[in-house]
Coordinates of C-alpha atoms in Angstrom, one line a residue:
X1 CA 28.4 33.3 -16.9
X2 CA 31.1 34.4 -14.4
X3 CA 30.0 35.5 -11.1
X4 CA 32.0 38.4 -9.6
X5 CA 32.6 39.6 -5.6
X6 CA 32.5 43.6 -6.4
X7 CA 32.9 46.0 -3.7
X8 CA 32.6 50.0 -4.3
X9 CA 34.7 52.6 -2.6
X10 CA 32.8 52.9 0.4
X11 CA 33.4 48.9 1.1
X12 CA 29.8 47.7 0.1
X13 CA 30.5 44.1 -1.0
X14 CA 28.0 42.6 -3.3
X15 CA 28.0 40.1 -6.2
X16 CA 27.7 40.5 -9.7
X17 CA 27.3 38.3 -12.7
X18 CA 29.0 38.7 -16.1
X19 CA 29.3 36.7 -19.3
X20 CA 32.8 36.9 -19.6
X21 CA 35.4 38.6 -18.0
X22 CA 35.5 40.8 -21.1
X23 CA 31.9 42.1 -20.6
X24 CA 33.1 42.6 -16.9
X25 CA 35.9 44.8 -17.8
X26 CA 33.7 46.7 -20.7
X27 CA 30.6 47.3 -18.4
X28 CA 33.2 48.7 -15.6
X29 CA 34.6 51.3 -18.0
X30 CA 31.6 52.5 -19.4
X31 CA 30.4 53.2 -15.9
X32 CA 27.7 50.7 -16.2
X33 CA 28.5 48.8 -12.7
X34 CA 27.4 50.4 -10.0
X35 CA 27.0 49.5 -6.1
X36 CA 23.4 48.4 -5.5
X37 CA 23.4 49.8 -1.9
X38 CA 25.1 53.4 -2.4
X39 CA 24.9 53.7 -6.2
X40 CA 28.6 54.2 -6.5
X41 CA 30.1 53.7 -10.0
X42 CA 33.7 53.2 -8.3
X43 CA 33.3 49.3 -8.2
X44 CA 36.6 46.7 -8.1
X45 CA 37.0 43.0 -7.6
X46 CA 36.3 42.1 -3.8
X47 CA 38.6 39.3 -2.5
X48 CA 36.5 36.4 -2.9
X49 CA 35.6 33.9 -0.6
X50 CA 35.2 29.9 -1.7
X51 CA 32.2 28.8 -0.8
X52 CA 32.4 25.6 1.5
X53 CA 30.5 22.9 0.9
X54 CA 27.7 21.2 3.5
X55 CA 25.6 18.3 3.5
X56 CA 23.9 17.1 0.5
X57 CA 23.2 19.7 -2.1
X58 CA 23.5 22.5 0.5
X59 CA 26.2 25.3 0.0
X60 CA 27.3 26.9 3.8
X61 CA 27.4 30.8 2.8
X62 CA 30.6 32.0 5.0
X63 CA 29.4 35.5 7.1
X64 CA 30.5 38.8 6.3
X65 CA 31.6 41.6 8.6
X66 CA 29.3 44.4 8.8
X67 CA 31.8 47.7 8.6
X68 CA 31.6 49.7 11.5
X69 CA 28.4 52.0 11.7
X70 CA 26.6 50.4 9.3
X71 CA 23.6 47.8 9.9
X72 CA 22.8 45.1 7.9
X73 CA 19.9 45.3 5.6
X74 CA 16.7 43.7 8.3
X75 CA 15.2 41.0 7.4
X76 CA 11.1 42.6 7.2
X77 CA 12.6 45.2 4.5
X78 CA 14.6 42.5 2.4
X79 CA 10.5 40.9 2.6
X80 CA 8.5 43.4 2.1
X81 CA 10.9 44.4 -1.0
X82 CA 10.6 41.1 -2.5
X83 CA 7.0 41.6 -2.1
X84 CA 6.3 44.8 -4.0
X85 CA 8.4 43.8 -6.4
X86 CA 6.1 40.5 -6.8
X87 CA 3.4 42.6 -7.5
X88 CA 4.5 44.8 -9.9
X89 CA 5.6 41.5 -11.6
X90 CA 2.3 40.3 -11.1
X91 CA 0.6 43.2 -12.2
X92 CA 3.4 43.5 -15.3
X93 CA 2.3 39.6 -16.5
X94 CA -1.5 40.3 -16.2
X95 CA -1.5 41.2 -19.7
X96 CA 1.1 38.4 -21.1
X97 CA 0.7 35.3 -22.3
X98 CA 2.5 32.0 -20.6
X99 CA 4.3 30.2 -23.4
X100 CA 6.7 28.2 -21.6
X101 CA 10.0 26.6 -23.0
X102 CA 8.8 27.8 -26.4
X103 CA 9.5 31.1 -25.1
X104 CA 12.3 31.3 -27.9
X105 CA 10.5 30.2 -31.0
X106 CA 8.0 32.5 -30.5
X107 CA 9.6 35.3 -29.7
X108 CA 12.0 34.8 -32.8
X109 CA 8.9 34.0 -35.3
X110 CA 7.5 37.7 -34.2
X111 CA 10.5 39.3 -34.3
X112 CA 11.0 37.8 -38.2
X113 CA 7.1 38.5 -38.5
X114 CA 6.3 34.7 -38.6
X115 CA 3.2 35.1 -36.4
X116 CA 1.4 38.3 -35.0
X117 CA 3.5 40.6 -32.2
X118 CA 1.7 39.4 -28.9
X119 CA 3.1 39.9 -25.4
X120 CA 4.5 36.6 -23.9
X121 CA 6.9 35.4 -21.1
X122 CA 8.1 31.9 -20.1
X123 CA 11.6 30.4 -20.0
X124 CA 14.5 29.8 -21.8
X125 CA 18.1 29.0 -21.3
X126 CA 20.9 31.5 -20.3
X127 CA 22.4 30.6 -24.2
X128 CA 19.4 31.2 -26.2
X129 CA 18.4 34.4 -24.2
X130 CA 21.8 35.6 -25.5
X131 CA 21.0 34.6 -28.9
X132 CA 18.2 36.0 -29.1
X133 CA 19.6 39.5 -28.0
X134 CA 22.4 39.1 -30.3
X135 CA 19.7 39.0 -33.2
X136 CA 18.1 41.7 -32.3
X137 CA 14.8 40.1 -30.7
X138 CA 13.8 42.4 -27.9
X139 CA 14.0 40.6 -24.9
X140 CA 14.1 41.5 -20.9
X141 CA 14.4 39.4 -17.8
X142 CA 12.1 39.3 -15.4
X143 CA 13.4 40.4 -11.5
X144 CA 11.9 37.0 -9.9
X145 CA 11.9 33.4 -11.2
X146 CA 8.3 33.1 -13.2
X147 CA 6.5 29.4 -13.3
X148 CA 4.1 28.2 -15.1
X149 CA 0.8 29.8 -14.1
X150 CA -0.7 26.5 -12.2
X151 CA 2.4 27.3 -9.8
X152 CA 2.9 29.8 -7.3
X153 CA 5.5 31.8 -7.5

C-alpha cells in the first residue's frame, strides 16, 4: 500500500491510500477519488510532508495551516462521528459471526461452496484481503478496527 497527501481544488488536504501508484492514477481518472470534506472529484498530489520521528515508537505529526475562513473540523464532532459510526458497526455485526484469523478460509470455502454461506467478520492481512477480491470472494472492510468479541472496541 502507498499512502498519498491528496488535496482537491479548493485546497482541502487529506490522505489517501492506494495499492500502487497505478491504482492511484486509474481511480483518479475514472473519477473515483474524491475530497472527503467538499466531495470534489478535482483531486492532485499534495506536497508531502516527512513525518519526523519522536521518542520511542511515537511519530510527531507536523501541523497544518488552516486556509483562511475555514475552521478546523472540532474535536466533539470528529467524537460523536466516530461514535455513530460504532454503532451502526455494532448494530451491522449483531448478526455475524466472529471467526478470527480464519476469516480467509472460510470465506473462500463459502465462496467455492465448501461449507454453508453464513455471515462472518474477523481479520486478515492486507495481501489475502486482496486475494480474496481478486477471486471473486465478496469481501468489504469494516470503517473501525474490529477485535475479538471479549475486547472492546
Amino acid at each position: 500500500m502507498i499512502v498519498f497527501d491528496l488535496k482537491c481544488e479548493v485546497g482541502h488536504v487529506f490522505e489517501a491510500w492506494f495499492g500502487s501508484s497505478g491504482a492511484w492514477e486509474e481511480q483518479r481518472a475514472a473519477g473515483l477519488v474524491a475530497c472527503p470534506m467538499c466531495g470534489s472529484a478535482e483531486v492532485g498530489k499534495a506536497v508531502m510532508a516527512p513525518n519526523v520521528g519522536a521518542k520511542g515508537n511515537q511519530v510527531a505529526v507536523p501541523s497544518l495551516p488552516v486556509p483562511a475562513g475555514e475552521a478546523g473540523i472540532p474535536a466533539e464532532a470528529v467524537k460523536a462521528a466516530m461514535a455513530v459510526l460504532a454503532d451502526m458497526q455494532a448494530k451491522v455485526l449483531e448478526g455475524s459471526k466472529w471467526v478470527g484469523s480464519a476469516f480467509a478460509d472460510k470465506a473462500r470455502a463459502m465462496h467455492l461452496g465448501e461449507a454453508p454461506h453464513a455471515p462472518i467478520h474477523g481479520q486478515t492481512s492486507l495481501a489475502e484481503a486482496q486475494a480474496l477480491i481478486e477471486e471473486g470472494v465478496p469481501v468489504a472492510p469494516l470503517p473501525l478496527p474490529v477485535v475479538p468479541p471479549e475486547a472492546c472496541n
